[in-house]
mmCIF file of C-alpha atoms and ligand atoms in Angstrom:
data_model
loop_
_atom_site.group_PDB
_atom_site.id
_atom_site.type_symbol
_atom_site.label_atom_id
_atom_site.label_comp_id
_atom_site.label_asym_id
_atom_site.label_seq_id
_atom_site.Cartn_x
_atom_site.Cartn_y
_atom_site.Cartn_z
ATOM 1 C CA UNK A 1 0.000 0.000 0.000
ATOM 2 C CA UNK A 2 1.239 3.118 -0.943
ATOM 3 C CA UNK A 3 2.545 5.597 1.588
ATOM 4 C CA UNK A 4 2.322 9.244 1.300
ATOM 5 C CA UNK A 5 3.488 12.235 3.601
ATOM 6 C CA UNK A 6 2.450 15.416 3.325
ATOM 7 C CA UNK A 7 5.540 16.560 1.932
ATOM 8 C CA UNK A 8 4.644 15.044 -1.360
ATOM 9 C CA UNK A 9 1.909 16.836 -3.741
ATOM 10 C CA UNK A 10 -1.872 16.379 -2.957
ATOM 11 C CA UNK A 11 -2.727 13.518 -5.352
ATOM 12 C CA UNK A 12 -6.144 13.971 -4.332
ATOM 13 C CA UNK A 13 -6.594 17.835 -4.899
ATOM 14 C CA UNK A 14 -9.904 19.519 -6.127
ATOM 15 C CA UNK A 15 -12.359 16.496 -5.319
ATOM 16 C CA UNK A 16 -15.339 16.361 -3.208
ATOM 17 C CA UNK A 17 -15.304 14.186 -0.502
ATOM 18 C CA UNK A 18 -19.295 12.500 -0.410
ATOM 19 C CA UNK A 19 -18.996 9.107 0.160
ATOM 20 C CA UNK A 20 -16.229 6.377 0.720
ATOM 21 C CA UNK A 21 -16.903 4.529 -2.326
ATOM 22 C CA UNK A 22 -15.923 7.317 -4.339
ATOM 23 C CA UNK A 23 -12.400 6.504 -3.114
ATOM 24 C CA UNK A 24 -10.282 3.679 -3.813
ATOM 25 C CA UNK A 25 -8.909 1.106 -0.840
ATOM 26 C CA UNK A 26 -5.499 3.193 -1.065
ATOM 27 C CA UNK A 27 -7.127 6.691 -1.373
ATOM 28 C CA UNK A 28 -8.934 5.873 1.514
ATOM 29 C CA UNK A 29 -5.738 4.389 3.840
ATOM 30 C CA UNK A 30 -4.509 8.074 2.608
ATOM 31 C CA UNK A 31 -6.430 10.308 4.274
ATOM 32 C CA UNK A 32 -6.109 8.343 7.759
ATOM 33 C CA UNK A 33 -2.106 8.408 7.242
ATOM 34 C CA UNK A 34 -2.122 12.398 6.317
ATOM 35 C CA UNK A 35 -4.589 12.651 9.752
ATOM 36 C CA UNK A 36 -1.982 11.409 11.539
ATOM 37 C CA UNK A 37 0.916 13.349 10.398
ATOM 38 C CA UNK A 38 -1.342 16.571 11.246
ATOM 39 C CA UNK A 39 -2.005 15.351 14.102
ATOM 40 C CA UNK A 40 1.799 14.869 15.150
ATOM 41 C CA UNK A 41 2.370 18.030 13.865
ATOM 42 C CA UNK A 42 -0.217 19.825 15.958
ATOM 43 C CA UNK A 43 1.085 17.931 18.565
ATOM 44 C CA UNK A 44 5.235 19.194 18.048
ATOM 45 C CA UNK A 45 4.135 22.669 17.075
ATOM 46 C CA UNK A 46 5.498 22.179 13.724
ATOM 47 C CA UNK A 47 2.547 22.027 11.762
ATOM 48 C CA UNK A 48 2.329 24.075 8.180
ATOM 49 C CA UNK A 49 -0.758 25.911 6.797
ATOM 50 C CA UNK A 50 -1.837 24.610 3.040
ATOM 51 C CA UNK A 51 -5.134 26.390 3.206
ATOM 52 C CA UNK A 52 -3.876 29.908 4.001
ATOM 53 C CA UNK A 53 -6.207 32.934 3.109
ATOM 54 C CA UNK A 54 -9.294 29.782 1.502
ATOM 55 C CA UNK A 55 -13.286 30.284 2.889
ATOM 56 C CA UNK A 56 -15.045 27.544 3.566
ATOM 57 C CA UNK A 57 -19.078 27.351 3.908
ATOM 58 C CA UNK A 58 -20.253 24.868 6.541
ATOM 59 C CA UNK A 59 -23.896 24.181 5.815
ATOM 60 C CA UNK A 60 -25.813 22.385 8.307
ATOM 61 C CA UNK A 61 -29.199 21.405 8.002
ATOM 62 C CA UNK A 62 -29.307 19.448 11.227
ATOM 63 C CA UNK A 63 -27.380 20.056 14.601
ATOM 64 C CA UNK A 64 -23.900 19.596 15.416
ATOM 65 C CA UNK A 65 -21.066 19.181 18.212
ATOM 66 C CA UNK A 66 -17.787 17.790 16.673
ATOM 67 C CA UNK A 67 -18.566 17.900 12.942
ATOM 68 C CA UNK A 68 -19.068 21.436 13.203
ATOM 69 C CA UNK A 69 -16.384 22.528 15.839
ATOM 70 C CA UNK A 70 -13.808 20.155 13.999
ATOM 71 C CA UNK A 71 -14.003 21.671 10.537
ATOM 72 C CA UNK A 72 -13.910 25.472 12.341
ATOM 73 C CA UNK A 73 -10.777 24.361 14.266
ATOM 74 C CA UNK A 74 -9.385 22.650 11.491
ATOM 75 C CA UNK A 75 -9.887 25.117 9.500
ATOM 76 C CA UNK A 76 -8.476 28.130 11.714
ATOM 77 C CA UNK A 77 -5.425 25.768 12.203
ATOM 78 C CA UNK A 78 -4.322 26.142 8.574
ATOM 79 C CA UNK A 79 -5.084 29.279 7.855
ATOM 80 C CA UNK A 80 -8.736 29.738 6.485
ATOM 81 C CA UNK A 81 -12.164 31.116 7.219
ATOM 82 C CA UNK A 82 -15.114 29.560 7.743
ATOM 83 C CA UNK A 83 -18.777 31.119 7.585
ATOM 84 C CA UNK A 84 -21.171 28.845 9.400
ATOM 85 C CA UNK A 85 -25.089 28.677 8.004
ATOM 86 C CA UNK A 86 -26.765 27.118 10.985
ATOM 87 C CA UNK A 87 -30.144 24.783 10.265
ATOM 88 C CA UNK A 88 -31.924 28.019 9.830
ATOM 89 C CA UNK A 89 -29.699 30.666 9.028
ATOM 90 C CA UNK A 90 -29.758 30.524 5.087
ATOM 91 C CA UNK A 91 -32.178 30.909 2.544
ATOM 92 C CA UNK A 92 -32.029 26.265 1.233
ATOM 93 C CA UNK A 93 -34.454 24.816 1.011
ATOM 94 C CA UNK A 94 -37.458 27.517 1.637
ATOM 95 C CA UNK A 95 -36.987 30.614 -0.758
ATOM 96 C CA UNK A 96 -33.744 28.837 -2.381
ATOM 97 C CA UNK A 97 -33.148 25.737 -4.006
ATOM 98 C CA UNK A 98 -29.967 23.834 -3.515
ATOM 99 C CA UNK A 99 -28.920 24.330 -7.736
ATOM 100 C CA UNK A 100 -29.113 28.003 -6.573
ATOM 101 C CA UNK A 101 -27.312 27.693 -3.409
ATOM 102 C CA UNK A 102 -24.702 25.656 -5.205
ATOM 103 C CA UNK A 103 -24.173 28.299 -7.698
ATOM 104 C CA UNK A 104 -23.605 31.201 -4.923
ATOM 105 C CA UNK A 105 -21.743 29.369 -2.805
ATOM 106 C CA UNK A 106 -19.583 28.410 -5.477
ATOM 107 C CA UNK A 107 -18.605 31.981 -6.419
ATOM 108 C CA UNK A 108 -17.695 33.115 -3.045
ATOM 109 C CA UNK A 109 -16.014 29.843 -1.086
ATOM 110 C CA UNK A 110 -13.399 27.631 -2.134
ATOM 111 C CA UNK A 111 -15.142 24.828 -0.500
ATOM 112 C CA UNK A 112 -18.324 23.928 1.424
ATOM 113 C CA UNK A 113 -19.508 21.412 3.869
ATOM 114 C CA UNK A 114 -22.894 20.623 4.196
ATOM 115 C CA UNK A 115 -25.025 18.119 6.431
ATOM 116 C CA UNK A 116 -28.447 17.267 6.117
ATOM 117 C CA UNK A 117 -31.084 14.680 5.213
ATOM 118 C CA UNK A 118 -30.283 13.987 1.446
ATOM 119 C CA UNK A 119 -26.930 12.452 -0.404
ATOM 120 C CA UNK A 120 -28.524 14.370 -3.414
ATOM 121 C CA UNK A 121 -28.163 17.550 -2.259
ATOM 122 C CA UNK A 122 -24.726 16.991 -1.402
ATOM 123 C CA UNK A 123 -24.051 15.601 -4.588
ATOM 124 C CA UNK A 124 -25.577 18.237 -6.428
ATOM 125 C CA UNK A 125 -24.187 21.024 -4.402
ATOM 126 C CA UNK A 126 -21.003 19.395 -5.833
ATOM 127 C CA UNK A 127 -22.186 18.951 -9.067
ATOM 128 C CA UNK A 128 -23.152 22.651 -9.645
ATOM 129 C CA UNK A 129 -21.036 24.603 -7.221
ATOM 130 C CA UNK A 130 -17.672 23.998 -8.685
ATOM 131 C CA UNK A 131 -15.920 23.306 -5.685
ATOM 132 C CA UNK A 132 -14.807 20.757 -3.741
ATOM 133 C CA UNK A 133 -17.699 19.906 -1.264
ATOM 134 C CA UNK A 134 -17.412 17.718 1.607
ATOM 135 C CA UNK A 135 -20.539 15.551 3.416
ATOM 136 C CA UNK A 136 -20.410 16.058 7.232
ATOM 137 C CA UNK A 137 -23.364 13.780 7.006
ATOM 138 C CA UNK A 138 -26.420 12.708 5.398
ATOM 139 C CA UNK A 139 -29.080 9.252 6.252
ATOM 140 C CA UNK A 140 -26.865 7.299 3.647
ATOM 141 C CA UNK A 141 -23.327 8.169 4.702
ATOM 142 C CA UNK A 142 -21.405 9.477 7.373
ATOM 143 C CA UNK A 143 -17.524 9.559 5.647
ATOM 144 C CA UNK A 144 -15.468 12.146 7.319
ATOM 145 C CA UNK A 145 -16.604 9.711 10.977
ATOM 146 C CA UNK A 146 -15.377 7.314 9.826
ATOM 147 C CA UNK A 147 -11.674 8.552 8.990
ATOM 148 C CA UNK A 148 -11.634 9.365 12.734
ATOM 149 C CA UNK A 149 -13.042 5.931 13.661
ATOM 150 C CA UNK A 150 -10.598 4.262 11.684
ATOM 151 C CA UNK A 151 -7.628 6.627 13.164
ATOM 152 C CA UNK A 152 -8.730 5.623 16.392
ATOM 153 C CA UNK A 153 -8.604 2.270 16.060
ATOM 154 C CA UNK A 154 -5.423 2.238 14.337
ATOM 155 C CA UNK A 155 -3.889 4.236 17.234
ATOM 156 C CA UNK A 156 -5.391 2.127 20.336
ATOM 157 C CA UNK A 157 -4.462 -1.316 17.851
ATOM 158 C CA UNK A 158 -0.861 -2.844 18.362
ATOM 159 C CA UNK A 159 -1.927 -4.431 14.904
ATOM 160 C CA UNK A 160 -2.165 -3.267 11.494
ATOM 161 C CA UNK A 161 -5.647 -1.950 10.695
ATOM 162 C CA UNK A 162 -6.285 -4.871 8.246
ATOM 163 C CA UNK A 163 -5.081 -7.346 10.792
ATOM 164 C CA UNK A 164 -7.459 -5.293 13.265
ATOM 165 C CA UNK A 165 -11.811 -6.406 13.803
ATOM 166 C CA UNK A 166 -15.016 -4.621 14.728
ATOM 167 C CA UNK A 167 -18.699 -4.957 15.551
ATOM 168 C CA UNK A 168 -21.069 -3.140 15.340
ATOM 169 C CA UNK A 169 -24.157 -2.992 16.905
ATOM 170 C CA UNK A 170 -27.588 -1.477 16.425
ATOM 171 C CA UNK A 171 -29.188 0.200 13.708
ATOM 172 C CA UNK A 172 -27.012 -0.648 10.761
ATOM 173 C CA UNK A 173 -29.418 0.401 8.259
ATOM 174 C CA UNK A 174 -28.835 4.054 8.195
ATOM 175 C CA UNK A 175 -25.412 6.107 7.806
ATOM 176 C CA UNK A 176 -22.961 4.832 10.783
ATOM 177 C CA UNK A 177 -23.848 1.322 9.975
ATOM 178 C CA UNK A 178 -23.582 1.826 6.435
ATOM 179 C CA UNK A 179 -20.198 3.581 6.449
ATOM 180 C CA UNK A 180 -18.500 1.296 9.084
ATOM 181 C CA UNK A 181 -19.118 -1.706 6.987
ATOM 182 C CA UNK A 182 -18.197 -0.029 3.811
ATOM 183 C CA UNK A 183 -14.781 1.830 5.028
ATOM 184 C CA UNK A 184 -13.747 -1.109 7.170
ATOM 185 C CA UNK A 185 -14.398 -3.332 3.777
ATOM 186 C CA UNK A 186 -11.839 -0.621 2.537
ATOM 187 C CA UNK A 187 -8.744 -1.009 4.727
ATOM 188 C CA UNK A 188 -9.005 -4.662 4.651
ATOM 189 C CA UNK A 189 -10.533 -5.049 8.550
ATOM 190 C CA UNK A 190 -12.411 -7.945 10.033
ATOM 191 C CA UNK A 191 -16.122 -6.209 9.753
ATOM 192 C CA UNK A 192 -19.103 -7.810 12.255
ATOM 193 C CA UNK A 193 -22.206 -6.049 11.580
ATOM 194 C CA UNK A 194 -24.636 -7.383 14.574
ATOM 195 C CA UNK A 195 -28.065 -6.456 13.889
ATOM 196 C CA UNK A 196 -32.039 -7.580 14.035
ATOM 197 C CA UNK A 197 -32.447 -8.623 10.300
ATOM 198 C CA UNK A 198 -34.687 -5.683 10.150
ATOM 199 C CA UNK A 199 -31.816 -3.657 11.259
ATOM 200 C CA UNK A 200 -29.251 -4.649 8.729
ATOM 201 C CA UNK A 201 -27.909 -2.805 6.540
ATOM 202 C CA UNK A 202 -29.195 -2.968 2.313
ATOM 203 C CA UNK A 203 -28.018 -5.316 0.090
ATOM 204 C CA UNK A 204 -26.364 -3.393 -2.663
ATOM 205 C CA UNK A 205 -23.942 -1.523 0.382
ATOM 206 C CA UNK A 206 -23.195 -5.227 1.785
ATOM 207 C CA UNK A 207 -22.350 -6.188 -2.086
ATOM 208 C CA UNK A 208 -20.238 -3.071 -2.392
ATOM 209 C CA UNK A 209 -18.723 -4.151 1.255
ATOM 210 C CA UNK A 210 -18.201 -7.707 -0.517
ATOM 211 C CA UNK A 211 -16.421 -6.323 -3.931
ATOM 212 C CA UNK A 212 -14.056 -4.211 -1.535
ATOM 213 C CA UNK A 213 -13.141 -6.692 0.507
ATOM 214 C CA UNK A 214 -12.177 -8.675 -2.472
ATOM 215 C CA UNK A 215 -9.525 -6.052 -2.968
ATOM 216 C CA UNK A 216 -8.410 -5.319 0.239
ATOM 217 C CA UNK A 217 -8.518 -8.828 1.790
ATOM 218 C CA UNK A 218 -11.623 -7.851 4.706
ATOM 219 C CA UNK A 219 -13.894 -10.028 5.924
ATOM 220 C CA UNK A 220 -17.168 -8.814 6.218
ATOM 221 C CA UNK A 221 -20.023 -10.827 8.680
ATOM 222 C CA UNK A 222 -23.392 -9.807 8.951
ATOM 223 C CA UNK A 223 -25.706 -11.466 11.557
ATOM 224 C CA UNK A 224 -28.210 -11.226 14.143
ATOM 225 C CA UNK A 225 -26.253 -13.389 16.749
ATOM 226 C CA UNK A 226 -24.869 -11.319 19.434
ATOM 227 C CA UNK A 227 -22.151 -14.398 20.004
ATOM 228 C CA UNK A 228 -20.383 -13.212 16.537
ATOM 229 C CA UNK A 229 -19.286 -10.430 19.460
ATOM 230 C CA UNK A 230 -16.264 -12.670 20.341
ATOM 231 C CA UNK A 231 -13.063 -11.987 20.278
ATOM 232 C CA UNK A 232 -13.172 -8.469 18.781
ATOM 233 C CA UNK A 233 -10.724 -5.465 18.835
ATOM 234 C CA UNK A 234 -13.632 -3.137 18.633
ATOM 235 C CA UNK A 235 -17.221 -2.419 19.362
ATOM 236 C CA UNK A 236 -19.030 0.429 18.205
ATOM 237 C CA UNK A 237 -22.830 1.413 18.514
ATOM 238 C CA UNK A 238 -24.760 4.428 17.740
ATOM 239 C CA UNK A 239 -27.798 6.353 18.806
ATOM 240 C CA UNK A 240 -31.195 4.170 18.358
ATOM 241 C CA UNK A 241 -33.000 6.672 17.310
ATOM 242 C CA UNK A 242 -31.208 9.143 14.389
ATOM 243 C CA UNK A 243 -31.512 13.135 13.896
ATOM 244 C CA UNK A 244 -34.768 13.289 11.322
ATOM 245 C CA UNK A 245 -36.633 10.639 12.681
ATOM 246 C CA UNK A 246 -39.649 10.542 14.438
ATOM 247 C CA UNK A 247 -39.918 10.282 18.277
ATOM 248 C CA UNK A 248 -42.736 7.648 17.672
ATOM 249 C CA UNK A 249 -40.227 5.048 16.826
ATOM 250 C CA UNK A 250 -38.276 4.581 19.981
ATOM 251 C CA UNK A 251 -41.014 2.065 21.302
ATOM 252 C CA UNK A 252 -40.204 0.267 18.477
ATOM 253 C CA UNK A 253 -36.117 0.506 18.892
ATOM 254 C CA UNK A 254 -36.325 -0.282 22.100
ATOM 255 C CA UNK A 255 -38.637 -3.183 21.554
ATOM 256 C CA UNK A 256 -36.466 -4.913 19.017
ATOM 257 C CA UNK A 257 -32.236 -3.189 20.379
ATOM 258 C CA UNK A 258 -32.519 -4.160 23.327
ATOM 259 C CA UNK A 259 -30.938 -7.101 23.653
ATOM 260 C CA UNK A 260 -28.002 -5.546 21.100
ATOM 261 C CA UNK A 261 -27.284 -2.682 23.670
ATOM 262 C CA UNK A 262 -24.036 -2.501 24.494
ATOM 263 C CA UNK A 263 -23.870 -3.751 28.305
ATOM 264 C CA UNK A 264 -20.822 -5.027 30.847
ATOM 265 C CA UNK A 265 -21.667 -8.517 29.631
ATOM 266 C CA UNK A 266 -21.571 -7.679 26.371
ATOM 267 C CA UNK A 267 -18.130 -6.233 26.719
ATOM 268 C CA UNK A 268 -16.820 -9.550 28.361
ATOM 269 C CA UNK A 269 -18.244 -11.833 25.559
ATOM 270 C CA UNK A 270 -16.418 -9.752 23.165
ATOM 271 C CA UNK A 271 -13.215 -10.649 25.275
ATOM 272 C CA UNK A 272 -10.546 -8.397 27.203
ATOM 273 C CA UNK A 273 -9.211 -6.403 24.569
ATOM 274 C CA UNK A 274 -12.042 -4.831 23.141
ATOM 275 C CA UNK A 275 -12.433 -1.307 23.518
ATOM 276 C CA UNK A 276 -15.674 0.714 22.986
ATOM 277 C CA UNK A 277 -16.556 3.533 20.347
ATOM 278 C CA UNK A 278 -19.374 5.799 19.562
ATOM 279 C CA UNK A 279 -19.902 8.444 17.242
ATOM 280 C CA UNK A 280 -21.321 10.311 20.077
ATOM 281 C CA UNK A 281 -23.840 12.024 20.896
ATOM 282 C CA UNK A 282 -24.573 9.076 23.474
ATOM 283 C CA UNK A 283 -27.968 8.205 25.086
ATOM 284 C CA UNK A 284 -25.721 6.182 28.232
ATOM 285 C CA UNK A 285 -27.748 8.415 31.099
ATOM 286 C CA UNK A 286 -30.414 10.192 32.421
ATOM 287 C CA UNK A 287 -28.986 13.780 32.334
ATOM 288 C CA UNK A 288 -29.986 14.726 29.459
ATOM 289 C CA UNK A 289 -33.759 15.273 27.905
ATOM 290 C CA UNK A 290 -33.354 12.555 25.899
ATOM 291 C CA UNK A 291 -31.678 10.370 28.448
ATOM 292 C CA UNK A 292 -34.514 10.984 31.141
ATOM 293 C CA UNK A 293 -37.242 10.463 28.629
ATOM 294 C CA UNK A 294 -35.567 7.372 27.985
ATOM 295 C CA UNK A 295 -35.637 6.399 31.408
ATOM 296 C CA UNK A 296 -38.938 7.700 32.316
ATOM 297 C CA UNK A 297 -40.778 6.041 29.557
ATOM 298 C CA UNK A 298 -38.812 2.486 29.506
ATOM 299 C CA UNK A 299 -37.071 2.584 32.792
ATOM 300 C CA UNK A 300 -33.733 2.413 31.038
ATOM 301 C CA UNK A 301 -30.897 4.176 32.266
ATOM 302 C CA UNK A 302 -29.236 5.196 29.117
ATOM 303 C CA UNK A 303 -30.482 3.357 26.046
ATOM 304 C CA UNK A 304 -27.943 1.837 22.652
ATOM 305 C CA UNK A 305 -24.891 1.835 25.964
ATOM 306 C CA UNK A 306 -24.898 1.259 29.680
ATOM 307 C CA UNK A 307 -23.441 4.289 31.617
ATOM 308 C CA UNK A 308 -20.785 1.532 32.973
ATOM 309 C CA UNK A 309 -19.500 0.914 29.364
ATOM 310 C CA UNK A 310 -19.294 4.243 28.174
ATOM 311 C CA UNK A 311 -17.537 5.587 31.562
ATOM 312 C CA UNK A 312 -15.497 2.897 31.629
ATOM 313 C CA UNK A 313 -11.478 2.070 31.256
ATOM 314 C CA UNK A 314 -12.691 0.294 27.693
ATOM 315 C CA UNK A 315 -14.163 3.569 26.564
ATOM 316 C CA UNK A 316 -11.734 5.714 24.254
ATOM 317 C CA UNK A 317 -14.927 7.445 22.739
ATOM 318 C CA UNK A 318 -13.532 10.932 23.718
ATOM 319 C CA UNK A 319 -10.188 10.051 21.883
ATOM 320 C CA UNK A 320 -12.591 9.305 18.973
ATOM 321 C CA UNK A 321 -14.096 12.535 19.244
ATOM 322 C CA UNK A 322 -10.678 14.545 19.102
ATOM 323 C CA UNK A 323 -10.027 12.736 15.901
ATOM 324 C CA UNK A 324 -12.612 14.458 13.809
ATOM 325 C CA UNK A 325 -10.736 17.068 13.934
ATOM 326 C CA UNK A 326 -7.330 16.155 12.709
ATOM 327 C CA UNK A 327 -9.553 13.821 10.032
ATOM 328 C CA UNK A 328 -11.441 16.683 9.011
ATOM 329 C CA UNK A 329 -8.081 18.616 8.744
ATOM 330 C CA UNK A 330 -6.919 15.862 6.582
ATOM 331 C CA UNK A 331 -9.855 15.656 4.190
ATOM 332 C CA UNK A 332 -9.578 19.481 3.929
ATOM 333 C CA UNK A 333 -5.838 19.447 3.086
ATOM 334 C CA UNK A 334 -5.875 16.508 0.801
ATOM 335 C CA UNK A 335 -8.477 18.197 -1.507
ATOM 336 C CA UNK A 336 -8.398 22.188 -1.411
ATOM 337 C CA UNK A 337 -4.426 22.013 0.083
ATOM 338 C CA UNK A 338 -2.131 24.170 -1.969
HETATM 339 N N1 CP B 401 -20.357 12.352 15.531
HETATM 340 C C1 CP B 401 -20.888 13.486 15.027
HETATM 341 O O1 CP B 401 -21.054 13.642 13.816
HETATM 342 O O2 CP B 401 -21.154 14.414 15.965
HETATM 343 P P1 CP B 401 -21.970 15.765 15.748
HETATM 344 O O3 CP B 401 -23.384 15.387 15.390
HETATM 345 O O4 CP B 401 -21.857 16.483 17.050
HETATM 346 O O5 CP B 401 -21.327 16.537 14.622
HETATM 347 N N1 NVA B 402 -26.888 8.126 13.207
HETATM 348 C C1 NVA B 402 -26.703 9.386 13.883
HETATM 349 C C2 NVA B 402 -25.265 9.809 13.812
HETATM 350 C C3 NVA B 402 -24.962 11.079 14.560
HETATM 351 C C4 NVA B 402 -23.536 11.497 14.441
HETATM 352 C C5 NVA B 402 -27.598 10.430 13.251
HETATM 353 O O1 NVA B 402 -27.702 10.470 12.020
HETATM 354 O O2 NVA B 402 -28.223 11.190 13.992
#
């Protein structure tokens, strides 16, 4: 696998970023070897600014902690501006339509991110603005996560990442489930998708899973038996219950995830040296409105991971959540870098 440093030219330079397929294996192994440099360099104080004097739009049509905060640090790290359009701060998608948007945008910024419901828009906001765009997340795909899930793992792993194995569990039918199985496919990892059949993610991603892991030597396993936990590196879950979806549907997720929520036991079946991930946010208590509705209506006490788990030595979910950023810096130098 080829290895690139920073020092080289951007062989990437002027795409979007929108989905991980649109990548190949190596393309992909790229990005989480350029995070890392960053992220040493950050670290030294020697780090160099490739995007000096660029503007970048972030877009969000839904909310955001890290995905947001990440791309304004990242950005302010190397040298450009951002201009953040909050869920209802811009004219998309009630006076103006995203073709329009695209076009504006595209004469002012030199690239934009944008989150929301649809992997059309994002693809046609890249399609018609002219710039490199970049999804910070859509109900299909959830990309720039998963460079920092995969940087993670790589750094808590004493083993290669395609020596390296991860379940997930929960809802693997929308974007976290999707994109584990797909980048994990990518850099040739051991890829347990643990999941109600209902739950599981379509059959043209686990086909596209399949043909990757063809090329990159991955294993991919998807079941509903919470046994295929054993003997992991990894476990990851995500919220139940995604941003967009209706509040009527957690009787239902609870109903049928319970039994895949990510408990104590559930950590010791999967065997001593498995640590736990999460995109984050986390429904793992009651201090939150969320949380206590959770408990009040179910009696739960946190829902998709016990409190115990997520506080515990096997958590490095905050180590996760740092990563975004120096992912996000990565994606951002690899394709508007100059
Ligand atoms: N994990 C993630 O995308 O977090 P935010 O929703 O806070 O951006
Ligand atoms: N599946 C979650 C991920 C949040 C980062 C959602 O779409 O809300």
């Amino acid at each position: 696998m080829p290895y690139y440093t920073i020092l080289m030219d951007f062989p990437l330079h002027g795409r979007s970023f929108l989905r991980e397929l649109d990548f190949t294996n190596d393309e992909w192994a790229y990005f989480i070897n350029l995070a890392s440099e960053l992220k040493t360099a950050k670290r030294n104080g020697t780090e160099q600014q490739y995007l000096r004097g660029l503007n970048i739009a972030l877009v969000f049509e839904k909310m955001s902690t890290r995905t947001r905060c990440a791309f304004e640090v990242a950005a302010a790290d190397q040298g450009a501006h951002t201009t953040y359009l909050d869920p209802s701060g811009s004219h998309l998608g009630y006076k103006e339509s995203v073709a329009d948007t695209a076009r504006v945008l595209g004469r002012m910024y030199d690239g934009i991110e944008y989150r929301g419901d649809s992997q059309c828009t994002v693809e046609e906001l890249a399609h018609l603005s002219g710039v490199p765009v970049f999804n910070g997340l859509t109900d299909l795909w959830h990309p720039t996560q998963m460079l920092a899930d995969a940087l993670t793992m790589k750094e808590h792993s004493d083993k290669p990442l395609n020596e390296t194995s991860f379940a997930y569990l929960g809802d693997a039918r929308f974007n976290m489930g999707r994109s584990l199985i797909v980048s994990g496919a990518m850099l040739g990892m051991r890829v347990v998708i643990v999941a109600p059949q209902e739950f599981q993610p379509p059959s043209d991603v686990v086909s596209e899973a399949e043909q990757r892991a063809r090329e990159s030597g991955a294993e991919i396993i998807v079941t509903d038996e919470i046994e295929a936990v054993r003997d992991i590196d990894f476990i990851h879950t995500d919220m139940w219950v995604s941003m967009g979806e209706d509040e009527a549907v957690w009787d239902e997720r609870v109903r049928t995830l319970l039994p895949y929520r990510v408990t104590e036991e559930l950590m010791e079946q999967a065997g001593e040296r498995a640590h736990f991930m999460h995109c984050l946010p986390a429904v793992h208590d009651n201090m939150t409105t969320v949380g206590q509705r959770v408990f009040d209506r179910y009696g739960l006490i946190g829902a998709e991971v016990a409190n115990r788990v997520f506080e515990g030595p096997r958590s490095i979910v905050f180590d996760q959540a740092e990563n975004r950023l120096h992912t996000i810096k990565a994606v951002m130098v690899a394709l508007l870098g100059r």
